[in-house]
Coordinates of C-alpha atoms and ligand atoms in Angstrom, one line a residue:
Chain A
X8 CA -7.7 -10.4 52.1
X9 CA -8.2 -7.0 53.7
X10 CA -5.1 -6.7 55.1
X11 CA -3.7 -3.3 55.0
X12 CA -1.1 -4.1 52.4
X13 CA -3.9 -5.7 49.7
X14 CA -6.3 -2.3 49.9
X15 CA -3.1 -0.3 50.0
X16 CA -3.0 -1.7 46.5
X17 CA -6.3 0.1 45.1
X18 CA -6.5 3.7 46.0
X19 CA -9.9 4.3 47.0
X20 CA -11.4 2.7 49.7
X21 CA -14.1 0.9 50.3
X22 CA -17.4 0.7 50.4
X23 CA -18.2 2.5 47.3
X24 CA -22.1 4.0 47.7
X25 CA -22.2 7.5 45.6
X26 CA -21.6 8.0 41.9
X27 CA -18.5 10.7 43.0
X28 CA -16.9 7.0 44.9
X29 CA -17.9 5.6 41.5
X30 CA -15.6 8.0 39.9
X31 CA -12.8 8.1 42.2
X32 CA -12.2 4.4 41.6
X33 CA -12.0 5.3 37.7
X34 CA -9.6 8.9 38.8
X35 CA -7.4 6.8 41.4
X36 CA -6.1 3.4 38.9
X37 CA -3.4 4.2 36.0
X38 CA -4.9 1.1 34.7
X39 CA -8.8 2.7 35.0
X40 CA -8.4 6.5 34.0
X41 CA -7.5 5.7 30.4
X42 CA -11.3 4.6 30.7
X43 CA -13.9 8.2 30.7
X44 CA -16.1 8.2 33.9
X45 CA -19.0 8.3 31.6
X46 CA -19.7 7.3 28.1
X47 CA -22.4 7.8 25.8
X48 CA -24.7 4.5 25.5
X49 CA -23.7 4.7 21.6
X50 CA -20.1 5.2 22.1
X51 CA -19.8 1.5 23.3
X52 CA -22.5 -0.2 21.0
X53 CA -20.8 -2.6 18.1
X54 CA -22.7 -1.7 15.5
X55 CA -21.4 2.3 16.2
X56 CA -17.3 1.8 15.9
X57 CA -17.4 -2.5 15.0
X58 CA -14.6 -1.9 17.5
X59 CA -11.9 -1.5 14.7
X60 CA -9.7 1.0 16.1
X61 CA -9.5 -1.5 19.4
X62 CA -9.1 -4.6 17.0
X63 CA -6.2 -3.1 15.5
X64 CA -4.8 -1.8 18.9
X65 CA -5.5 -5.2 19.5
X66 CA -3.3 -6.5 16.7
X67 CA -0.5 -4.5 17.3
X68 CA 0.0 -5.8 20.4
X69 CA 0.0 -9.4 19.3
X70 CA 2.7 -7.8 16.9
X71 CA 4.6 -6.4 19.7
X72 CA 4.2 -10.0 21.5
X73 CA 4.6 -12.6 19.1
X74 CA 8.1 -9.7 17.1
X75 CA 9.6 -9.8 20.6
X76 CA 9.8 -13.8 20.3
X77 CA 10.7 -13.7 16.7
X78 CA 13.5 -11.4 17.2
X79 CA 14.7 -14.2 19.5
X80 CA 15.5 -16.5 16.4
X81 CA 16.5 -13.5 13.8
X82 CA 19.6 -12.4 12.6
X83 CA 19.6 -9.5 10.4
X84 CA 22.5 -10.9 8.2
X85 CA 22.6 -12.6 5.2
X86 CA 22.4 -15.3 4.4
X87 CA 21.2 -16.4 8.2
X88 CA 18.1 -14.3 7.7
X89 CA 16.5 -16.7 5.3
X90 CA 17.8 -19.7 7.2
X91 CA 16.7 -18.1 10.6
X92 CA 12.9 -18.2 9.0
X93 CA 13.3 -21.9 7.6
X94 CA 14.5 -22.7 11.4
X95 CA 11.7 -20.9 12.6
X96 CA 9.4 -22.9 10.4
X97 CA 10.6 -26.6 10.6
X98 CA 13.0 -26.5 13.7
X99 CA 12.0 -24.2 16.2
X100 CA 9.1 -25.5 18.8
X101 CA 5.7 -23.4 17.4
X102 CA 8.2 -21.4 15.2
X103 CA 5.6 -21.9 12.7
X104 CA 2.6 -20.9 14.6
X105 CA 4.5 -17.8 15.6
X106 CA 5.6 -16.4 11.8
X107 CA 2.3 -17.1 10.6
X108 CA 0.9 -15.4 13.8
X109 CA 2.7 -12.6 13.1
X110 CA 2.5 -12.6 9.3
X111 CA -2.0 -12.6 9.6
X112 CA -1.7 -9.6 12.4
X113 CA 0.2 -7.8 10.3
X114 CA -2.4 -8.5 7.3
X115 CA -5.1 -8.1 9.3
X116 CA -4.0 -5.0 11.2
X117 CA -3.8 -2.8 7.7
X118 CA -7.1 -4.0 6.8
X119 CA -8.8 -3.1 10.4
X120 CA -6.7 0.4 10.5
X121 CA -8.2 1.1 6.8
X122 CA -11.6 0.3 8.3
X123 CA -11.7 2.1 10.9
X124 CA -10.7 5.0 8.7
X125 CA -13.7 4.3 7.1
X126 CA -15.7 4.4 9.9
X127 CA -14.6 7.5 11.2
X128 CA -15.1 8.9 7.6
X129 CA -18.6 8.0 7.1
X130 CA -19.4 8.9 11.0
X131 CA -18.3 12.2 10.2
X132 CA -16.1 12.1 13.6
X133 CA -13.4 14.0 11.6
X134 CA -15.0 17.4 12.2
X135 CA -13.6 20.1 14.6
X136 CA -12.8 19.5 17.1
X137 CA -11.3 16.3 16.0
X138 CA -9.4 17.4 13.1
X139 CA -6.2 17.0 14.6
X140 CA -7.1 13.4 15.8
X141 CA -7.9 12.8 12.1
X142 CA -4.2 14.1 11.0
X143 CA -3.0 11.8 13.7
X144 CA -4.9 8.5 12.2
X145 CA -3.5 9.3 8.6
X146 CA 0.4 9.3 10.3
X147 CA -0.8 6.1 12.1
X148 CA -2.4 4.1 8.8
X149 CA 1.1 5.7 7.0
X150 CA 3.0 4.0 9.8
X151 CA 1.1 0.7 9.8
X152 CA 2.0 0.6 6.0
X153 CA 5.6 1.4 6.5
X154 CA 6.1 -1.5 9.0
X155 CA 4.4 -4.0 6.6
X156 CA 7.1 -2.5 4.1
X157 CA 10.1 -2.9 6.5
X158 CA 8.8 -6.4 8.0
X159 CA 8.3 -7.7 3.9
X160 CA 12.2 -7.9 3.6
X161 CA 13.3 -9.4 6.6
X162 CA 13.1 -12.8 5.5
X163 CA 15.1 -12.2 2.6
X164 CA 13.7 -14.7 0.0
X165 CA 12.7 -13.9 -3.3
X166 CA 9.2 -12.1 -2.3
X167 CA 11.0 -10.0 0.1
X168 CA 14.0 -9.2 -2.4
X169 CA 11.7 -8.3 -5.1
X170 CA 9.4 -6.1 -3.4
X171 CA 11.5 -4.0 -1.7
X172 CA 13.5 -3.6 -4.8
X173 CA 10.5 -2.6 -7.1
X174 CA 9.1 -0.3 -4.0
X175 CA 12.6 1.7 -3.8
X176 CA 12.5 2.4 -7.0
X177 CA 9.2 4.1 -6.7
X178 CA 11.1 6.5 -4.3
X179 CA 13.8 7.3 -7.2
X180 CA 11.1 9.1 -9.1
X181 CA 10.5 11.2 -5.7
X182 CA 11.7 15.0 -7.7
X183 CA 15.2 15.9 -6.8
X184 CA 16.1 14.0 -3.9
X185 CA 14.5 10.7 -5.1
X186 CA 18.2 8.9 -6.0
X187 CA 19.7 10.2 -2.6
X188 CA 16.5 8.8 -0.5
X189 CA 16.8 5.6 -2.1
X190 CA 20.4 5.3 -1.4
X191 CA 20.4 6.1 2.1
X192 CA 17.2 4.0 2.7
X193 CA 19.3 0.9 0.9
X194 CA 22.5 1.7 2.7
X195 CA 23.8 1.0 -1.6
X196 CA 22.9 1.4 -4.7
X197 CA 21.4 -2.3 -4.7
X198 CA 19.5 -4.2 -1.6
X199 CA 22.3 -6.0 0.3
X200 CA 24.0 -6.4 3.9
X201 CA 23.0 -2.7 4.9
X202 CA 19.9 -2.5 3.9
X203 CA 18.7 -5.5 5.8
X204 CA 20.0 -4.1 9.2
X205 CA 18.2 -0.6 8.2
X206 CA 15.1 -2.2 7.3
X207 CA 15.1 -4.3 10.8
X208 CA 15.9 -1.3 12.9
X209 CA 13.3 0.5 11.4
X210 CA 11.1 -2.2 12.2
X211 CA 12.1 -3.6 15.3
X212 CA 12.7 -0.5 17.1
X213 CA 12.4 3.3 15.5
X214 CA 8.7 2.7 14.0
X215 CA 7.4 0.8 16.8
X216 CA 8.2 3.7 18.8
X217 CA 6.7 6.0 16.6
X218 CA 3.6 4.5 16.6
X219 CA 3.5 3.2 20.1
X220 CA 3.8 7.4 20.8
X221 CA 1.3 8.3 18.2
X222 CA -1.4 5.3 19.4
X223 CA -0.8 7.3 23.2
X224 CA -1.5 10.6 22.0
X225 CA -4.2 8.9 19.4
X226 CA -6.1 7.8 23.3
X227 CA -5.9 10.7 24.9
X228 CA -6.6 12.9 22.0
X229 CA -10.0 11.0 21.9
X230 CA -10.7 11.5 25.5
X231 CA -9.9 15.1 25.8
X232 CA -12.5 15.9 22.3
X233 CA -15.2 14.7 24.5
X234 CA -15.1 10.8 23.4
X235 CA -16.3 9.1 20.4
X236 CA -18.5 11.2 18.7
Chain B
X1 CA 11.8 38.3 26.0
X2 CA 9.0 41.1 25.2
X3 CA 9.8 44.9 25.0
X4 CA 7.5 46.8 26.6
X5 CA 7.4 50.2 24.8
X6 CA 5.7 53.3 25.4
X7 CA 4.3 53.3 21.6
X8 CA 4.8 50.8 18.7
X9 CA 6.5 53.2 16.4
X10 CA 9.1 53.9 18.9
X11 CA 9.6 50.2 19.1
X12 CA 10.3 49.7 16.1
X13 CA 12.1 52.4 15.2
X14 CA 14.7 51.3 18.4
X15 CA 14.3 47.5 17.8
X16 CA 17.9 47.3 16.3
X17 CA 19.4 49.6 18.5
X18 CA 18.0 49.0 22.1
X19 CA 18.0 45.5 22.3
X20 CA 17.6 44.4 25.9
X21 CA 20.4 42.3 27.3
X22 CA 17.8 39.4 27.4
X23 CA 17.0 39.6 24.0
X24 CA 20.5 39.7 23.3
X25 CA 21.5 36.9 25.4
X26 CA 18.2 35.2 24.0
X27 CA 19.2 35.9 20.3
X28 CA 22.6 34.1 20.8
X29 CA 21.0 31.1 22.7
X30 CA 18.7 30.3 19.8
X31 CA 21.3 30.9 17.4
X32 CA 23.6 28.8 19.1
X33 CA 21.1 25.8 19.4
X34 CA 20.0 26.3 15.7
X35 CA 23.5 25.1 15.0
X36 CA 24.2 22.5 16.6
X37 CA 20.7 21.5 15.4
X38 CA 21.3 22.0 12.1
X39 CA 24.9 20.3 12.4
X40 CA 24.3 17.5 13.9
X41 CA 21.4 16.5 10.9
X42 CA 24.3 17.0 8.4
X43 CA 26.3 14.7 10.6
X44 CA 23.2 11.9 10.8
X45 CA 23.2 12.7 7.3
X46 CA 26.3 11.8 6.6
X47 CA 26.6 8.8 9.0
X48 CA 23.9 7.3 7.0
X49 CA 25.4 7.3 3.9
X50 CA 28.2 4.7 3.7
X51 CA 31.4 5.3 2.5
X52 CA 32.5 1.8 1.7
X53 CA 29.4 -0.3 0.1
X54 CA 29.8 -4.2 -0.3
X55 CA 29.4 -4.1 -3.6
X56 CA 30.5 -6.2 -6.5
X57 CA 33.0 -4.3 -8.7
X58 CA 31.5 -2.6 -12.1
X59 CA 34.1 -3.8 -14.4
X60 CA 33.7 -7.5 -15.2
X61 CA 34.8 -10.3 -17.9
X62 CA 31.3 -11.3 -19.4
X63 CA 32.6 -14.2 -21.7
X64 CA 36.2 -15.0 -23.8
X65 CA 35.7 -13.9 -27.5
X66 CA 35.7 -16.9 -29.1
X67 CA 33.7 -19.1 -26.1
X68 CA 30.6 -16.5 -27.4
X69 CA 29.0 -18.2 -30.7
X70 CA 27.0 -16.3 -33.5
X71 CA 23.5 -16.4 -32.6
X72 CA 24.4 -16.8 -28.7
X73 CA 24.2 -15.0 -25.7
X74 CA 25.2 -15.3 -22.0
X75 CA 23.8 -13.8 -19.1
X76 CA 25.3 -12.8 -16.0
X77 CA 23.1 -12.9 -13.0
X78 CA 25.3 -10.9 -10.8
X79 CA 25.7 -7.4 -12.2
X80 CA 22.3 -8.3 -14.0
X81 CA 24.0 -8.2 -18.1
X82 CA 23.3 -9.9 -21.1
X83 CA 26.2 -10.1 -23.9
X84 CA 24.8 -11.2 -27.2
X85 CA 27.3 -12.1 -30.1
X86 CA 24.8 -11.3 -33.2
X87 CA 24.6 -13.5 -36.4
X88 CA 25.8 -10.5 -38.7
X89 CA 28.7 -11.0 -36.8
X90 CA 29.0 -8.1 -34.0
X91 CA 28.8 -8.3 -29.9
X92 CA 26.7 -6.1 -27.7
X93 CA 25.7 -5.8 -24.0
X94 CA 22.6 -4.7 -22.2
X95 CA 21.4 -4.3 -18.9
X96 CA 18.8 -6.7 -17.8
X97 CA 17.1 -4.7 -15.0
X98 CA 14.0 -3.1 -16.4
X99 CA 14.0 0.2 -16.4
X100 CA 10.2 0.3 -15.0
X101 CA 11.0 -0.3 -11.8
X102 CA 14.0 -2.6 -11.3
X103 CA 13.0 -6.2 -12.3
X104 CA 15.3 -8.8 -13.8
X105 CA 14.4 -9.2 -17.6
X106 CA 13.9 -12.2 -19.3
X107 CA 15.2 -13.1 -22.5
X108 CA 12.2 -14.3 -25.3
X109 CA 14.4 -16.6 -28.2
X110 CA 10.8 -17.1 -29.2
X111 CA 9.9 -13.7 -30.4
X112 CA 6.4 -11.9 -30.8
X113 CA 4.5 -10.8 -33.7
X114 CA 7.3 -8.3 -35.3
X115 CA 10.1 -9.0 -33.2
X116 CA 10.6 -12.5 -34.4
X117 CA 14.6 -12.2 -33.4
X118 CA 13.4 -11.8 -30.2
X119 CA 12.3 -9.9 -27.3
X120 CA 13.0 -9.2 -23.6
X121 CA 10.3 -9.6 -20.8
X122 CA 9.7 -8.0 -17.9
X123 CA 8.0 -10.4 -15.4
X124 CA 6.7 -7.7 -12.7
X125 CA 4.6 -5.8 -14.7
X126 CA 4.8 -7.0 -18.6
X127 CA 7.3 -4.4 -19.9
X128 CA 8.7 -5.8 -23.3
X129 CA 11.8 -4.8 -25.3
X130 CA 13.7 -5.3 -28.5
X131 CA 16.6 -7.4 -28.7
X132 CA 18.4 -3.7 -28.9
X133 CA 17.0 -3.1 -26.1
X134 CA 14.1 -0.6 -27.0
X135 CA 11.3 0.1 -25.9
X136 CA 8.2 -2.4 -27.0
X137 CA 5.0 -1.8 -24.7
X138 CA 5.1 -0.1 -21.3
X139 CA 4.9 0.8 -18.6
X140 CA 8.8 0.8 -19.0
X141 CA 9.2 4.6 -20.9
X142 CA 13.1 4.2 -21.3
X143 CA 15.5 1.8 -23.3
X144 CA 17.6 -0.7 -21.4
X145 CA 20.8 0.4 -20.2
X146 CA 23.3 -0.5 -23.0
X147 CA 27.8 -1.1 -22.3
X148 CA 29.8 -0.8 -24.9
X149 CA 32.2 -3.5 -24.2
X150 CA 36.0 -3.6 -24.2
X151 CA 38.3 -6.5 -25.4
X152 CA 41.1 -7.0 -23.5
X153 CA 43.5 -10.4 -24.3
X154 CA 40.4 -11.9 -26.1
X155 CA 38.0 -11.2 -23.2
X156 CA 34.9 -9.2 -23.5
X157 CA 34.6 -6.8 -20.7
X158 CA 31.6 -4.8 -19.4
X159 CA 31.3 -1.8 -17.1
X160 CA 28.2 -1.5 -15.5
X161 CA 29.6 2.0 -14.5
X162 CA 29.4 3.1 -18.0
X163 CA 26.3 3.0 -20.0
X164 CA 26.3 4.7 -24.1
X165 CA 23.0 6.2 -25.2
X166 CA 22.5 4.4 -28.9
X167 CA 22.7 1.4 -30.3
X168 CA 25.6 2.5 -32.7
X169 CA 27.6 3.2 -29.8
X170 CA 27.1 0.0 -28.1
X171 CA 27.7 -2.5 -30.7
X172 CA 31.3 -3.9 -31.1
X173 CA 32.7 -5.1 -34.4
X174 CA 36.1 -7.2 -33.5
Ligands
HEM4 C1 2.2 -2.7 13.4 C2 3.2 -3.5 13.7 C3 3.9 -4.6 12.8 C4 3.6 -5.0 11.5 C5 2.5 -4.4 10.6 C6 4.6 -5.9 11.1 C7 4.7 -6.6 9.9 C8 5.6 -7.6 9.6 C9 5.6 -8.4 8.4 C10 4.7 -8.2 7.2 C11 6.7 -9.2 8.5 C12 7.1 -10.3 7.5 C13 6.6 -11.6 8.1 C14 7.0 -12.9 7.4 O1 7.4 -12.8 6.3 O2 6.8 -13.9 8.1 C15 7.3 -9.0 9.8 C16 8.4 -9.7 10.2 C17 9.1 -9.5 11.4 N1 8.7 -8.6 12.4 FE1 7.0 -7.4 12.3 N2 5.4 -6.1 12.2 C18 5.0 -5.3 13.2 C19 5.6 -5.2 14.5 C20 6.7 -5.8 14.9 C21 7.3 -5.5 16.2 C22 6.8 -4.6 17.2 C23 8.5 -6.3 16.2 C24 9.5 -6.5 17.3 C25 9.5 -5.8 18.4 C26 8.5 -7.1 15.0 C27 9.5 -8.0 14.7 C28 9.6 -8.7 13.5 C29 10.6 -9.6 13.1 C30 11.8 -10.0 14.0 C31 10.3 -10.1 11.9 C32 11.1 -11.1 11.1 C33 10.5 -12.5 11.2 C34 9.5 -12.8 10.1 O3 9.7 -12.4 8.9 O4 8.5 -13.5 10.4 N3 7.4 -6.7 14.2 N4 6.6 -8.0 10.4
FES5 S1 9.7 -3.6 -13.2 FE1 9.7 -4.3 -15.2 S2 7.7 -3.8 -15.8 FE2 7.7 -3.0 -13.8

């Protein structure tokens, strides 16, 4: 076990005795450093943040996971969208267990993401200098929201069809440029073929990304105020 | 890219005239990039907005004259239109997506208190409207979108492309 190769593995070496090896082992893992060397006692008590901005962290991964696998058994198309989610539900092995996994996160994850907005509300931890951090978590709730939206079609029954089609026409009243926003966001002047393949590509792949940027920058924007407040 | 002047005033005064060659090279640069910048957004504009759309055709055949009783109506769930043939004898088309925000209407033979001819209902979020088409109770603020239809060899056509404004305009006396 402590063969050359093995401790090459962990960049500091052993034994660890003072606080400044205590820190190195934090400085020298990718895995680690995301972690501060020191944290107030508070910081890491429940009752402080009831952990909600990890819970939804949390959340979207099991998003990320349990999307990937769905995407397996999606088509985009119509009409194999609909049947794609009745296969998922009665033929596919744990098809089932996966939808509905995925279904709760996402349920879950906007309630935890609005509670944790809370939290930092009534902590006061928007103040300087976290401002900016705040302005971040407001694009990241907005984000959250959007991918509920976009996800909410994808199976293309009569839930899906009816919502999206009452929510685009919210964005006609938009002054101006309302009609042309809806249009390009439908791919039509009604929901059909185009608008499914926009609405998965904005969910599947240009709003993770957003978000997965934003939750990065989120992290490090925490770290570099001086942690939790 | 900073000019480093003896005083302000004579910076300013010489800004136009004695621009560096880096400022000048710098000036095209950004100028340059700002295009293409701006170009290539009107081109992602553009590529988003589709040419062709896979849409069903506006003009339609709703019903055949004389298949259209007085007192009846048909509705056509594709382009979303109701064509009533009225018992004082004349035909008219509506639209039956709400005008809230985009629900499919449902026709009420029953009536309410003062619309006993009946009404339409909205089933997203309760809008109601006269057989005409107006307005009843919110949150729906405009009229249904009415069609004058056409007759052509004793069909009653409707294009959804072309909507009139009042109820004189959309009825047809055959
Ligand atoms: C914050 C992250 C996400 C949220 C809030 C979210 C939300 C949703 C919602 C509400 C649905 C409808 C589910 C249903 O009707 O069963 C859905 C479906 C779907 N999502 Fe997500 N999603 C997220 C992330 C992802 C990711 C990262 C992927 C893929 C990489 C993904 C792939 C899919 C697919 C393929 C479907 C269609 C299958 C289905 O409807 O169950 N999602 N999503
Ligand atoms: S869409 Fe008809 S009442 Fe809202």
């Amino acid at each position: 076990m402590q063969s050359k190769p093995w401790r090459s593995v962990f960049r500091t070496a052993l034994p660890i005795k003072t606080n400044l090896d205590r820190s190195l082992v934090m400085f020298n893992s990718l895995a680690l450093h995301i972690q501060p060397v020191k944290v107030r006692e508070r910081a890491i008590r429940f009752s402080y943040t009831f952990y909600l901005g990890m819970i939804s962290f949390f959340l979207f991964m099991v998003l990320v996971v349990t999307g990937i696998l769905l995407m397996l058994y999606y088509q985009p198309a119509i009409p194999n969208a609909y049947e794609n989610m009745k296969d998922l539900q009665y033929v596919v092995s744990s098809g089932i267990f996966l939808r509905n996994l995925h279904r709760w996160a996402a349920h879950l994850m906007v309630i935890s993401v609005f509670l944790h907005m809370l939290r930092v509300f009534f902590a006061g931890a928007y103040r300087p200098p976290r401002e900016f951090n705040w302005v971040i978590g407001v694009l990241l709730l907005l984000l959250t929201l959007l991918l509920s939206y976009t996800g909410y079609l994808l199976p293309y029954d009569q839930l899906a069809y009816w919502a999206v089609t009452v929510g685009s026409n919210i964005v006609k009243y938009v002054p101006i440029i309302g009609k042309n926003i809806r249009f390009v966001l439908l791919g039509g002047n009604t929901i059909g073929e185009y608008t499914l393949v926009r609405f998965y590509v904005l969910h599947c792949v240009v709003l993770p990304l957003f978000i997965t940027s934003l939750i990065a920058l989120h992290f490090w924007r925490i770290r570099k105020d001086g942690g939790l407040y | 890219m900073k000019l480093k002047p003896n005083n302000a005033a004579d910076a300013k005064e010489n800004s136009t005239k004695n621009m560096t060659r880096r400022q000048f090279m710098g000036a095209i640069g950004h100028t340059a990039s700002g295009m293409a910048v701006a170009g290539g957004l009107v081109m992602v504009y553009k590529f988003l907005y589709p040419n062709v759309l896979l849409e069903i055709p506006s003009r339609f055949k709703i019903a055949s004259i004389n298949s259209l009783q007085p007192g009846s109506h048909v509705f056509e769930p594709e382009h979303r239109v109701f064509a009533f043939h009225d018992t004082r004898g004349y035909f008219f088309a509506l639209s039956a997506v709400c005008t809230h925000l985009g629900c499919t209407v449902a026709w009420k033979s029953e009536g309410i208190t003062g619309h006993k001819e009946g009404i339409f209902l909205c089933p997203c979020h309760g809008s109601e409207f006269t057989k005409e088409g107006d307005v009843i109770r919110g949150p729906a603020r405009r009229h249904l979108d009415r069609y004058h239809m056409a007759v052509d060899e004793g069909q009653l056509i409707v294009d959804t492309s072309e909507t009139v404004n009042t109820i004189e305009d959309m009825i047809l006396k055959v």
